[in-house]
Amino acid sequence: MKYRDLYINGTWRSGATAERFDVINPADETIIASVASADIADAEAALDAAETAMAVWAKQTPRHRSEVLRNAWALLSARLDEFARLITLENGKAKGDALAEAKYAAEFFRWFSEEPVRVDGIVKHAPESGARILVQHKPAGIAVLVTPWNYPAAMGTRKIAPALAAGCAVIVKPAAETPLTMLALMPLLEEAGVPAGLVNVLPTTQSAELVDHLLHDERVRVVSFTGSTAVGRKLLRSAADQVLKPAMELGSNAPLIVLEDANLDLAIEGTMKAKMRNLGEACTAANRIYVHEDIAVEFTRRLTAEMVRLNVGDGSQDGIDVGPLVNASTRDKVARFVEDAVSRGAKIETGGFVPEGKGFFYPPTVLSNVPDDAACVHDEIFGPVAAVQTFRDHDDVIRRANDTEYGLVAYVFSENMKRALQVCERLEFGMVGLNRGLVSDPAAPFGGVKQSGLGRKGGHEGMLEFMETQYISASW
């Protein structure tokens, strides 16, 4: 398998220490590849390359940056199947999910290819002095991008594309579980016209030390991270030393509320997407499912029937809907959530066990009568477990939905638009899916409030995360 080394300044390197680590196929626990592990010396080489490349790239015209990103979209779009297979191999997700991710990843290049020419400035008179006020946006500087394992392609392109559109160089630190997809993207970016040194990729087993070193280099001005709130807090502490611009997409505990007047067909379809997209290993996954007690029995019956229909197995095989979880610790955590909920009175409608044999599989699971004190109500499940609770009063369910430190995304299902929008506006979340189970879109400002993060990915706002605003006061 090609592209298993570090990618620095447009070349493939074994790394300063020659240390390597194994990437495991979660479907059968076999070793896929041995990948080079970066250390501090490699980080310094990447910083030097990024500094040199950015000095040239930041001066390129917006149209030039647009065309390079458009090339990247076209090239990735032509190779979706190839990247989907690699995503499945190292992440485990089923073919359909992997192909959807590859397409989603490509769309970030297309969206942000259209953004460099849309950066508007301001020229106006100061009301009192009469001086001209000139406002413009400039590239912030080198950006460190720390990406998770659950979307090894899309979480990278969602950061790389806006950074390049803004005129920045980047250093990508992919998750050790899934470095292969990001490494495979580099030859494609070369072909698209991305100059050497502008994008550098440093897989490593020393994530904390390497990232901390990068964040304390004065040439770095932005840190963009997707992952847990606990790790995000640590990175924010490090970022504070250099007063870096932080773009943080952190933990979630998404409520999904089904009101009594919801269209059940639409609600079931939306719940399946919100819960089972990417096997529930998504920050947008519905974590707490609140169903009005008048329709809870029918909703649970129909949701269980849909979950039972899903085929579990090696995601690379035809006809598989649900692949394995990414590793043993993730699977075991999901199993503990189920055991805890059952010990507190929840009922297993389907699933709820760790199957025998190789691979990190856990079957689609529905729990009913889940109490508020269950661990899965307060922590992110990150797996294929639908925890169903009931409610009677709208004020009460809104209070329960908001009763979390997180605030990334929520979902509401109702046929009464006035009532639904009133509920949406009272929810303390950065995004709300109304009568749909999918909120992610390259054109939308993706992000949360409270301890779910800072800043926005996607939309015009996504590029501004990698830019600084400069104001010139001028007289002539």
mmCIF file of N, CA, C and O in Angstrom, residues 5 24 51 67 105 128 138 167 170 179 203 241 292 309 368 404 449 469:
data_model
loop_
_atom_site.group_PDB
_atom_site.id
_atom_site.type_symbol
_atom_site.label_atom_id
_atom_site.label_comp_id
_atom_site.label_asym_id
_atom_site.label_seq_id
_atom_site.Cartn_x
_atom_site.Cartn_y
_atom_site.Cartn_z
ATOM 1 N N ASP A 5 4.028 7.080 4.635
ATOM 2 C CA ASP A 5 5.020 7.877 5.343
ATOM 3 C C ASP A 5 4.466 9.265 5.658
ATOM 4 O O ASP A 5 3.323 9.583 5.329
ATOM 5 N N ILE A 24 -5.182 -0.750 12.055
ATOM 6 C CA ILE A 24 -5.941 -2.001 12.193
ATOM 7 C C ILE A 24 -7.274 -1.923 11.459
ATOM 8 O O ILE A 24 -7.986 -0.913 11.541
ATOM 9 N N GLU A 51 5.788 27.635 6.250
ATOM 10 C CA GLU A 51 6.131 29.060 6.257
ATOM 11 C C GLU A 51 6.556 29.518 4.867
ATOM 12 O O GLU A 51 6.117 30.569 4.379
ATOM 13 N N GLU A 67 -9.415 28.174 -8.449
ATOM 14 C CA GLU A 67 -9.262 27.163 -9.495
ATOM 15 C C GLU A 67 -8.553 25.920 -8.984
ATOM 16 O O GLU A 67 -8.884 24.799 -9.373
ATOM 17 N N ALA A 105 -16.858 14.931 1.490
ATOM 18 C CA ALA A 105 -15.510 15.483 1.568
ATOM 19 C C ALA A 105 -15.184 16.299 0.324
ATOM 20 O O ALA A 105 -14.610 17.391 0.409
ATOM 21 N N GLU A 128 -17.220 60.937 12.873
ATOM 22 C CA GLU A 128 -16.753 62.133 13.570
ATOM 23 C C GLU A 128 -15.565 62.791 12.879
ATOM 24 O O GLU A 128 -15.561 63.983 12.589
ATOM 25 N N LYS A 138 -7.396 39.220 5.832
ATOM 26 C CA LYS A 138 -6.107 38.698 5.398
ATOM 27 C C LYS A 138 -5.907 37.290 5.972
ATOM 28 O O LYS A 138 -6.480 36.953 7.021
ATOM 29 N N GLY A 167 -5.918 31.514 2.102
ATOM 30 C CA GLY A 167 -4.520 31.856 1.823
ATOM 31 C C GLY A 167 -3.536 31.296 2.825
ATOM 32 O O GLY A 167 -2.379 31.698 2.844
ATOM 33 N N VAL A 170 -1.154 24.718 5.956
ATOM 34 C CA VAL A 170 -1.675 23.893 7.046
ATOM 35 C C VAL A 170 -0.741 22.725 7.359
ATOM 36 O O VAL A 170 0.007 22.252 6.502
ATOM 37 N N PRO A 179 -5.155 7.185 9.548
ATOM 38 C CA PRO A 179 -4.312 8.156 8.836
ATOM 39 C C PRO A 179 -4.268 7.945 7.326
ATOM 40 O O PRO A 179 -3.845 8.836 6.586
ATOM 41 N N PRO A 203 1.004 12.002 10.677
ATOM 42 C CA PRO A 203 0.464 10.976 11.572
ATOM 43 C C PRO A 203 1.468 10.700 12.684
ATOM 44 O O PRO A 203 2.688 10.830 12.481
ATOM 45 N N ASP A 241 -1.435 30.288 25.237
ATOM 46 C CA ASP A 241 -0.069 30.785 25.417
ATOM 47 C C ASP A 241 0.367 31.658 24.250
ATOM 48 O O ASP A 241 1.148 32.606 24.430
ATOM 49 N N HIS A 292 -43.218 11.981 22.583
ATOM 50 C CA HIS A 292 -44.429 12.254 23.358
ATOM 51 C C HIS A 292 -45.110 10.937 23.730
ATOM 52 O O HIS A 292 -45.205 10.014 22.913
ATOM 53 N N ARG A 309 -33.975 -4.546 10.643
ATOM 54 C CA ARG A 309 -33.745 -4.790 9.222
ATOM 55 C C ARG A 309 -32.296 -4.555 8.791
ATOM 56 O O ARG A 309 -31.882 -5.000 7.723
ATOM 57 N N SER A 368 -35.874 1.198 25.440
ATOM 58 C CA SER A 368 -37.060 1.970 25.822
ATOM 59 C C SER A 368 -37.067 2.160 27.333
ATOM 60 O O SER A 368 -36.304 1.512 28.054
ATOM 61 N N THR A 404 -27.733 20.017 29.700
ATOM 62 C CA THR A 404 -26.458 19.410 29.347
ATOM 63 C C THR A 404 -25.445 20.521 29.135
ATOM 64 O O THR A 404 -25.813 21.645 28.781
ATOM 65 N N VAL A 449 -22.675 25.604 20.590
ATOM 66 C CA VAL A 449 -22.563 26.580 21.662
ATOM 67 C C VAL A 449 -22.196 25.836 22.944
ATOM 68 O O VAL A 449 -22.018 24.631 22.949
ATOM 69 N N THR A 469 -9.085 40.224 10.477
ATOM 70 C CA THR A 469 -9.626 41.474 9.962
ATOM 71 C C THR A 469 -8.653 42.610 10.249
ATOM 72 O O THR A 469 -8.237 42.802 11.392
#
